[in-house]
PDB file of C-alpha atoms in Angstrom:
ATOM      1  CA  MET Y1127      28.076-125.264 -25.014  1.00  0.00           C
ATOM      2  CA  VAL Y1128      25.894-122.225 -24.340  1.00  0.00           C
ATOM      3  CA  GLU Y1129      28.333-119.894 -25.968  1.00  0.00           C
ATOM      4  CA  LEU Y1130      28.839-122.134 -29.040  1.00  0.00           C
ATOM      5  CA  LEU Y1131      25.019-122.509 -29.623  1.00  0.00           C
ATOM      6  CA  ASP Y1132      24.732-118.814 -29.267  1.00  0.00           C
ATOM      7  CA  GLY Y1133      22.202-119.100 -26.331  1.00  0.00           C
ATOM      8  CA  ASP Y1134      19.761-121.342 -28.385  1.00  0.00           C
ATOM      9  CA  VAL Y1135      17.613-122.741 -25.791  1.00  0.00           C
ATOM     10  CA  GLY Y1136      15.950-125.246 -28.030  1.00  0.00           C
ATOM     11  CA  GLN Y1137      19.194-126.616 -29.233  1.00  0.00           C
ATOM     12  CA  LEU Y1138      20.588-126.863 -25.505  1.00  0.00           C
ATOM     13  CA  ILE Y1139      17.449-128.841 -24.525  1.00  0.00           C
ATOM     14  CA  PHE Y1140      17.983-131.040 -27.535  1.00  0.00           C
ATOM     15  CA  GLU Y1141      21.621-131.728 -26.494  1.00  0.00           C
ATOM     16  CA  ALA Y1142      20.691-132.302 -22.769  1.00  0.00           C
ATOM     17  CA  LYS Y1143      18.168-134.889 -23.969  1.00  0.00           C
ATOM     18  CA  LYS Y1144      20.680-136.721 -26.002  1.00  0.00           C
ATOM     19  CA  LEU Y1145      22.811-136.819 -22.989  1.00  0.00           C
ATOM     20  CA  HIS Y1146      20.015-137.947 -20.749  1.00  0.00           C
ATOM     21  CA  TYR Y1147      19.123-140.771 -23.170  1.00  0.00           C
ATOM     22  CA  TYR Y1148      22.686-141.946 -23.397  1.00  0.00           C
ATOM     23  CA  MET Y1149      22.886-142.001 -19.563  1.00  0.00           C
ATOM     24  CA  SER Y1150      19.585-143.967 -19.290  1.00  0.00           C
ATOM     25  CA  ALA Y1151      20.993-146.575 -21.781  1.00  0.00           C
ATOM     26  CA  LEU Y1152      23.934-147.215 -19.529  1.00  0.00           C
ATOM     27  CA  LYS Y1153      23.672-150.620 -17.559  1.00  0.00           C
ATOM     28  CA  GLU Y1154      25.189-148.909 -14.511  1.00  0.00           C
ATOM     29  CA  PRO Y1155      25.241-145.107 -13.647  1.00  0.00           C
ATOM     30  CA  ARG Y1156      28.686-143.606 -13.880  1.00  0.00           C
ATOM     31  CA  GLU Y1157      30.339-140.396 -14.705  1.00  0.00           C
ATOM     32  CA  LEU Y1158      30.945-139.694 -18.417  1.00  0.00           C
ATOM     33  CA  THR Y1159      34.353-138.870 -19.739  1.00  0.00           C
ATOM     34  CA  GLY Y1160      34.899-135.862 -21.775  1.00  0.00           C
ATOM     35  CA  SER Y1161      35.510-137.838 -24.823  1.00  0.00           C
ATOM     36  CA  GLU Y1162      32.273-139.653 -24.381  1.00  0.00           C
ATOM     37  CA  ILE Y1163      30.385-136.392 -24.052  1.00  0.00           C
ATOM     38  CA  LYS Y1164      32.130-134.763 -27.254  1.00  0.00           C
ATOM     39  CA  SER Y1165      30.948-137.880 -29.195  1.00  0.00           C
ATOM     40  CA  ILE Y1166      27.382-137.440 -28.012  1.00  0.00           C
ATOM     41  CA  LEU Y1167      26.919-133.802 -28.520  1.00  0.00           C
ATOM     42  CA  ALA Y1168      26.773-132.063 -31.891  1.00  0.00           C
ATOM     43  CA  ARG Y1169      30.016-130.751 -33.166  1.00  0.00           C
ATOM     44  CA  VAL Y1170      30.029-127.056 -33.413  1.00  0.00           C
ATOM     45  CA  GLY Y1171      32.720-124.936 -35.075  1.00  0.00           C
ATOM     46  CA  SER Y1172      33.284-121.398 -34.986  1.00  0.00           C
ATOM     47  CA  ALA Y1173      34.037-119.241 -38.128  1.00  0.00           C
ATOM     48  CA  PRO Y1174      33.179-115.911 -39.256  1.00  0.00           C
ATOM     49  CA  MET Y1175      29.662-116.012 -40.810  1.00  0.00           C
ATOM     50  CA  GLN Y1176      29.900-112.525 -42.353  1.00  0.00           C
ATOM     51  CA  PRO Y1177      31.286-113.596 -45.681  1.00  0.00           C
ATOM     52  CA  VAL Y1178      28.392-116.119 -46.050  1.00  0.00           C
ATOM     53  CA  LEU Y1179      25.920-113.477 -45.081  1.00  0.00           C
ATOM     54  CA  ASP Y1180      27.372-111.092 -47.636  1.00  0.00           C
ATOM     55  CA  ALA Y1181      27.291-113.645 -50.533  1.00  0.00           C
ATOM     56  CA  VAL Y1182      23.546-114.296 -49.692  1.00  0.00           C
ATOM     57  CA  SER Y1183      22.727-110.621 -49.471  1.00  0.00           C
ATOM     58  CA  LYS Y1184      24.486-110.076 -52.896  1.00  0.00           C
ATOM     59  CA  GLY Y1185      22.449-113.040 -54.212  1.00  0.00           C
ATOM     60  CA  SER Y1186      25.690-114.528 -55.601  1.00  0.00           C
ATOM     61  CA  PRO Y1187      25.447-118.334 -55.891  1.00  0.00           C
ATOM     62  CA  ALA Y1188      29.208-118.376 -56.809  1.00  0.00           C
ATOM     63  CA  ASP Y1189      30.375-116.392 -53.838  1.00  0.00           C
ATOM     64  CA  LEU Y1190      28.002-118.369 -51.591  1.00  0.00           C
ATOM     65  CA  HIS Y1191      29.194-121.786 -52.894  1.00  0.00           C
ATOM     66  CA  LYS Y1192      32.796-120.684 -52.457  1.00  0.00           C
ATOM     67  CA  TRP Y1193      32.229-119.641 -48.761  1.00  0.00           C
ATOM     68  CA  LEU Y1194      30.098-122.714 -47.897  1.00  0.00           C
ATOM     69  CA  SER Y1195      32.688-124.967 -49.309  1.00  0.00           C
ATOM     70  CA  ALA Y1196      35.215-123.573 -46.958  1.00  0.00           C
ATOM     71  CA  LEU Y1197      33.007-124.617 -44.003  1.00  0.00           C
ATOM     72  CA  ASP Y1198      31.625-127.873 -42.901  1.00  0.00           C
ATOM     73  CA  ALA Y1199      28.781-129.277 -40.796  1.00  0.00           C
ATOM     74  CA  THR Y1200      30.433-128.223 -37.549  1.00  0.00           C
ATOM     75  CA  HIS Y1201      29.339-124.733 -38.542  1.00  0.00           C
ATOM     76  CA  LEU Y1202      25.759-125.648 -38.964  1.00  0.00           C
ATOM     77  CA  PHE Y1203      24.400-124.087 -35.591  1.00  0.00           C
ATOM     78  CA  PRO Y1204      26.161-120.753 -35.907  1.00  0.00           C
ATOM     79  CA  MET Y1205      25.303-120.600 -39.496  1.00  0.00           C
ATOM     80  CA  LEU Y1206      21.542-121.236 -38.684  1.00  0.00           C
ATOM     81  CA  ARG Y1207      21.472-118.451 -36.021  1.00  0.00           C
ATOM     82  CA  ALA Y1208      23.300-115.991 -38.378  1.00  0.00           C
ATOM     83  CA  LEU Y1209      20.973-116.675 -41.300  1.00  0.00           C
ATOM     84  CA  GLU Y1210      17.860-116.579 -39.152  1.00  0.00           C
ATOM     85  CA  LYS Y1211      18.788-113.236 -37.605  1.00  0.00           C
ATOM     86  CA  GLN Y1212      19.541-111.686 -40.908  1.00  0.00           C
ATOM     87  CA  ALA Y1213      16.637-113.044 -42.672  1.00  0.00           C
ATOM     88  CA  LEU Y1214      14.257-111.758 -39.955  1.00  0.00           C
ATOM     89  CA  GLN Y1215      15.941-108.450 -40.036  1.00  0.00           C
ATOM     90  CA  TRP Y1216      15.431-108.134 -43.734  1.00  0.00           C
ATOM     91  CA  LEU Y1217      11.707-109.193 -43.434  1.00  0.00           C
ATOM     92  CA  CYS Y1218      11.242-106.600 -40.739  1.00  0.00           C
ATOM     93  CA  VAL Y1219      12.539-103.951 -43.095  1.00  0.00           C
ATOM     94  CA  LEU Y1220      10.773-105.089 -46.187  1.00  0.00           C
ATOM     95  CA  ASN Y1221       7.360-105.226 -44.315  1.00  0.00           C
ATOM     96  CA  HIS Y1222       7.778-101.950 -42.721  1.00  0.00           C
ATOM     97  CA  PRO Y1223       5.114 -99.385 -43.938  1.00  0.00           C
ATOM     98  CA  GLU Y1224       7.837 -96.787 -44.706  1.00  0.00           C
ATOM     99  CA  THR Y1225      10.013 -99.101 -46.934  1.00  0.00           C
ATOM    100  CA  PRO Y1226       7.792 -98.596 -50.121  1.00  0.00           C
ATOM    101  CA  LYS Y1227       8.194 -94.700 -49.582  1.00  0.00           C
ATOM    102  CA  GLY Y1228      12.085 -95.112 -49.426  1.00  0.00           C
ATOM    103  CA  ASN Y1229      12.172 -93.641 -45.915  1.00  0.00           C
ATOM    104  CA  ALA Y1230      15.090 -95.457 -44.612  1.00  0.00           C
ATOM    105  CA  ASP Y1231      15.424 -92.978 -41.585  1.00  0.00           C
ATOM    106  CA  ALA Y1232      11.959 -93.839 -40.478  1.00  0.00           C
ATOM    107  CA  VAL Y1233      12.421 -97.533 -40.649  1.00  0.00           C
ATOM    108  CA  ALA Y1234      15.812 -97.268 -38.856  1.00  0.00           C
ATOM    109  CA  ALA Y1235      14.253 -95.220 -36.079  1.00  0.00           C
ATOM    110  CA  ASP Y1236      11.278 -97.777 -35.547  1.00  0.00           C
ATOM    111  CA  LEU Y1237      13.665-100.653 -35.491  1.00  0.00           C
ATOM    112  CA  GLY Y1238      15.966 -98.847 -33.159  1.00  0.00           C
ATOM    113  CA  ILE Y1239      18.936 -99.143 -35.284  1.00  0.00           C
ATOM    114  CA  ASN Y1240      21.575 -96.416 -35.934  1.00  0.00           C
ATOM    115  CA  ALA Y1241      20.520 -94.632 -39.257  1.00  0.00           C
ATOM    116  CA  PHE Y1242      24.006 -94.522 -40.575  1.00  0.00           C
ATOM    117  CA  PHE Y1243      24.652 -98.140 -39.938  1.00  0.00           C
ATOM    118  CA  PHE Y1244      21.150 -99.115 -41.156  1.00  0.00           C
ATOM    119  CA  LYS Y1245      21.694 -97.376 -44.467  1.00  0.00           C
ATOM    120  CA  LYS Y1246      25.101 -98.809 -45.010  1.00  0.00           C
ATOM    121  CA  SER Y1247      24.569-102.412 -43.952  1.00  0.00           C
ATOM    122  CA  ILE Y1248      20.910-103.295 -43.850  1.00  0.00           C
ATOM    123  CA  TRP Y1249      18.749-101.097 -46.102  1.00  0.00           C
ATOM    124  CA  GLY Y1250      20.314-101.849 -49.404  1.00  0.00           C
ATOM    125  CA  PRO Y1251      20.810-105.573 -49.024  1.00  0.00           C
ATOM    126  CA  ALA Y1252      17.208-105.946 -47.625  1.00  0.00           C
ATOM    127  CA  ARG Y1253      15.771-104.302 -50.726  1.00  0.00           C
ATOM    128  CA  ALA Y1254      18.034-106.177 -53.031  1.00  0.00           C
ATOM    129  CA  ILE Y1255      17.359-109.568 -51.614  1.00  0.00           C
ATOM    130  CA  GLY Y1256      13.352-108.986 -51.515  1.00  0.00           C
ATOM    131  CA  VAL Y1257      10.646-110.654 -49.546  1.00  0.00           C
ATOM    132  CA  LYS Y1258      10.619-113.791 -51.672  1.00  0.00           C
ATOM    133  CA  LYS Y1259      14.113-114.664 -51.214  1.00  0.00           C
ATOM    134  CA  ALA Y1260      14.333-113.549 -47.577  1.00  0.00           C
ATOM    135  CA  THR Y1261      11.285-115.898 -46.988  1.00  0.00           C
ATOM    136  CA  ALA Y1262      12.935-118.654 -48.827  1.00  0.00           C
ATOM    137  CA  ILE Y1263      16.184-118.331 -46.627  1.00  0.00           C
ATOM    138  CA  LEU Y1264      14.185-118.288 -43.418  1.00  0.00           C
ATOM    139  CA  THR Y1265      12.117-121.388 -44.718  1.00  0.00           C
ATOM    140  CA  ALA Y1266      15.541-123.163 -45.361  1.00  0.00           C
ATOM    141  CA  VAL Y1267      16.588-122.435 -41.924  1.00  0.00           C
ATOM    142  CA  ALA Y1268      13.391-123.608 -40.257  1.00  0.00           C
ATOM    143  CA  ASP Y1269      13.347-126.808 -42.406  1.00  0.00           C
ATOM    144  CA  THR Y1270      17.008-127.549 -41.326  1.00  0.00           C
ATOM    145  CA  GLU Y1271      16.430-127.043 -37.844  1.00  0.00           C
ATOM    146  CA  SER Y1272      13.480-129.414 -38.015  1.00  0.00           C
ATOM    147  CA  LEU Y1273      15.701-131.999 -39.712  1.00  0.00           C
ATOM    148  CA  VAL Y1274      18.346-131.654 -36.909  1.00  0.00           C
ATOM    149  CA  ARG Y1275      15.745-132.206 -34.284  1.00  0.00           C
ATOM    150  CA  ILE Y1276      14.513-135.498 -35.737  1.00  0.00           C
ATOM    151  CA  GLY Y1277      18.069-136.784 -36.228  1.00  0.00           C
ATOM    152  CA  THR Y1278      18.544-136.554 -40.011  1.00  0.00           C
ATOM    153  CA  LEU Y1279      21.979-137.644 -40.911  1.00  0.00           C
ATOM    154  CA  ASP Y1280      23.142-134.695 -43.141  1.00  0.00           C
ATOM    155  CA  PRO Y1281      21.288-131.390 -42.360  1.00  0.00           C
ATOM    156  CA  TRP Y1282      24.427-129.414 -43.544  1.00  0.00           C
ATOM    157  CA  THR Y1283      23.941-130.625 -47.076  1.00  0.00           C
ATOM    158  CA  HIS Y1284      20.253-129.726 -46.933  1.00  0.00           C
ATOM    159  CA  LEU Y1285      20.920-126.236 -45.689  1.00  0.00           C
ATOM    160  CA  THR Y1286      23.588-125.426 -48.365  1.00  0.00           C
ATOM    161  CA  THR Y1287      21.443-126.753 -51.097  1.00  0.00           C
ATOM    162  CA  ARG Y1288      18.473-124.826 -49.995  1.00  0.00           C
ATOM    163  CA  LEU Y1289      20.305-121.645 -49.629  1.00  0.00           C
ATOM    164  CA  LEU Y1290      21.822-121.759 -53.033  1.00  0.00           C
ATOM    165  CA  GLN Y1291      18.169-122.497 -54.296  1.00  0.00           C
ATOM    166  CA  ALA Y1292      16.865-119.603 -52.258  1.00  0.00           C
ATOM    167  CA  ILE Y1293      19.182-117.012 -53.569  1.00  0.00           C
ATOM    168  CA  SER Y1294      18.895-118.221 -57.307  1.00  0.00           C
ATOM    169  CA  VAL Y1295      15.000-117.736 -57.160  1.00  0.00           C
TER     170      VAL Y1295
END
């Protein structure tokens, strides 16, 4: 579970609390079966998130819709982690004092990222996506995480809708 949730301590605590509440509701304490545990815990799928991140960074609603349609709600947690990491990285780049000067090498050095990799994979997409869209993506992730924590029935639909809105701004 730790591996599937990518070490997300908040989500691990949330899942542990669900197990605790389930056990508390039992009339007599007993050992849970594997199928019971699976039915209680959130389903988490694994799939490469890079095509989704690429579609987001290109600002392509059509590509994003295509890739999101290939996934389902079991990919919610890996998707949230990947989007959060990417949006925060973009915002760090966009808010760096050297970014307006076009000094990619200085930004890469300050962030501790290999300059070649930075210029090839981060610099262009960050500048293309912009602060407004990166903030909208991060807000969509945070709102979806809040909905998961309160037990909303369909946070996946919320996330996919908000992502499409965010890149269409």
